[in-house]
Amino acid sequence: MDLEVQIYDALELTRLTVIGEKEIYSLTEDQKQRLLLARFSARQNSDYSRISVNFTDYVTGRPVASCYGAYALGFDESGDLDGAMVKVSEEINKLF
């Protein structure tokens, strides 16, 4: 599943700067103070698909925001997953 790539592509369409995990160590302390970690999960069954993307403050570990998309009107599970990805992308764009 290329879901991780699709989520990072959706993040790239916002005003956020997306970096890789290994790049964190090259950031200044000021940059780390503004850093959000993005974590995602996906759930799918025969009825629907749901994708959640959670944003956590890097320094404190506290959750800052959560976006999710769910879809159940596709012709199959693949269509539902695509629909959920569109919905979560829209939520991320609204937030950022």
Short mmCIF file of C-alpha atoms in Angstrom, two decimals:
data_model
loop_
_atom_site.label_atom_id
_atom_site.label_comp_id
_atom_site.label_asym_id
_atom_site.label_seq_id
_atom_site.Cartn_x
_atom_site.Cartn_y
_atom_site.Cartn_z
CA MET A 1 0.00 0.00 0.00
CA ASP A 2 1.40 3.38 -0.94
CA LEU A 3 -0.67 5.16 1.68
CA GLU A 4 2.35 6.65 3.45
CA VAL A 5 3.52 8.27 0.21
CA GLN A 6 0.04 9.65 -0.46
CA ILE A 7 -0.12 11.19 3.01
CA TYR A 8 3.23 12.89 2.63
CA ASP A 9 2.17 14.10 -0.82
CA ALA A 10 -0.91 15.64 0.82
CA LEU A 11 1.31 17.34 3.43
CA GLU A 12 3.51 18.74 0.65
CA LEU A 13 0.45 20.55 -0.75
CA THR A 14 0.13 22.63 2.43
CA ARG A 15 2.25 25.52 3.66
CA LEU A 16 4.18 23.06 5.84
CA THR A 17 7.74 22.05 5.10
CA VAL A 18 7.99 18.27 5.12
CA ILE A 19 11.24 16.67 6.22
CA GLY A 20 12.37 13.11 6.73
CA GLU A 21 12.95 11.58 10.13
CA LYS A 22 16.72 11.53 9.67
CA GLU A 23 16.73 15.28 8.95
CA ILE A 24 15.46 16.17 12.44
CA TYR A 25 18.94 15.95 13.93
CA SER A 26 20.22 18.69 11.61
CA LEU A 27 17.57 21.19 12.77
CA THR A 28 18.35 24.07 15.10
CA GLU A 29 16.73 24.19 18.54
CA ASP A 30 14.43 26.97 17.30
CA GLN A 31 13.31 24.81 14.38
CA LYS A 32 12.68 21.87 16.70
CA GLN A 33 10.45 24.11 18.85
CA ARG A 34 8.17 24.55 15.79
CA LEU A 35 8.36 20.94 14.61
CA LEU A 36 5.28 18.74 14.36
CA LEU A 37 5.48 15.00 13.97
CA ALA A 38 2.89 13.45 11.65
CA ARG A 39 1.66 9.97 12.45
CA PHE A 40 -1.03 8.14 10.56
CA SER A 41 -3.23 5.11 10.82
CA ALA A 42 -5.64 3.44 8.45
CA ARG A 43 -8.52 1.11 9.06
CA GLN A 44 -10.49 -0.73 6.45
CA ASN A 45 -13.22 -3.31 6.47
CA SER A 46 -15.91 -4.37 4.02
CA ASP A 47 -18.09 -1.40 5.03
CA TYR A 48 -15.73 1.60 5.00
CA SER A 49 -12.18 2.94 5.02
CA ARG A 50 -10.83 5.48 7.51
CA ILE A 51 -7.50 7.30 7.58
CA SER A 52 -6.30 9.41 10.51
CA VAL A 53 -3.32 11.75 10.56
CA ASN A 54 -2.26 13.03 13.99
CA PHE A 55 0.12 15.93 14.58
CA THR A 56 2.23 15.94 17.74
CA ASP A 57 4.50 18.63 19.15
CA TYR A 58 8.07 17.34 18.80
CA VAL A 59 9.38 18.85 22.04
CA THR A 60 6.51 18.04 24.41
CA GLY A 61 4.98 15.01 22.71
CA ARG A 62 1.54 16.55 23.16
CA PRO A 63 -1.07 16.05 20.46
CA VAL A 64 -1.79 19.26 18.58
CA ALA A 65 -4.31 18.31 15.89
CA SER A 66 -5.94 15.35 14.24
CA CYS A 67 -7.43 14.98 10.77
CA TYR A 68 -9.38 12.05 9.45
CA GLY A 69 -11.20 10.98 6.37
CA ALA A 70 -13.70 8.17 6.01
CA TYR A 71 -15.42 6.86 2.93
CA ALA A 72 -17.92 4.10 2.26
CA LEU A 73 -19.39 4.80 -1.17
CA GLY A 74 -16.72 3.32 -3.43
CA PHE A 75 -17.34 0.37 -5.70
CA ASP A 76 -14.83 -1.68 -3.75
CA GLU A 77 -12.38 -1.42 -0.85
CA SER A 78 -9.80 0.27 -3.08
CA GLY A 79 -12.32 2.95 -4.02
CA ASP A 80 -13.20 3.46 -0.37
CA LEU A 81 -9.53 3.87 0.53
CA ASP A 82 -9.05 6.40 -2.29
CA GLY A 83 -12.12 8.31 -1.09
CA ALA A 84 -10.86 8.35 2.50
CA MET A 85 -7.50 9.68 1.28
CA VAL A 86 -9.24 12.53 -0.57
CA LYS A 87 -11.22 13.40 2.57
CA VAL A 88 -8.20 13.40 4.90
CA SER A 89 -6.23 15.48 2.37
CA GLU A 90 -9.03 18.06 2.37
CA GLU A 91 -8.96 18.18 6.18
CA ILE A 92 -5.20 18.65 6.24
CA ASN A 93 -5.46 21.48 3.71
CA LYS A 94 -8.16 23.20 5.79
CA LEU A 95 -6.02 22.93 8.92
CA PHE A 96 -2.77 24.16 7.39
#
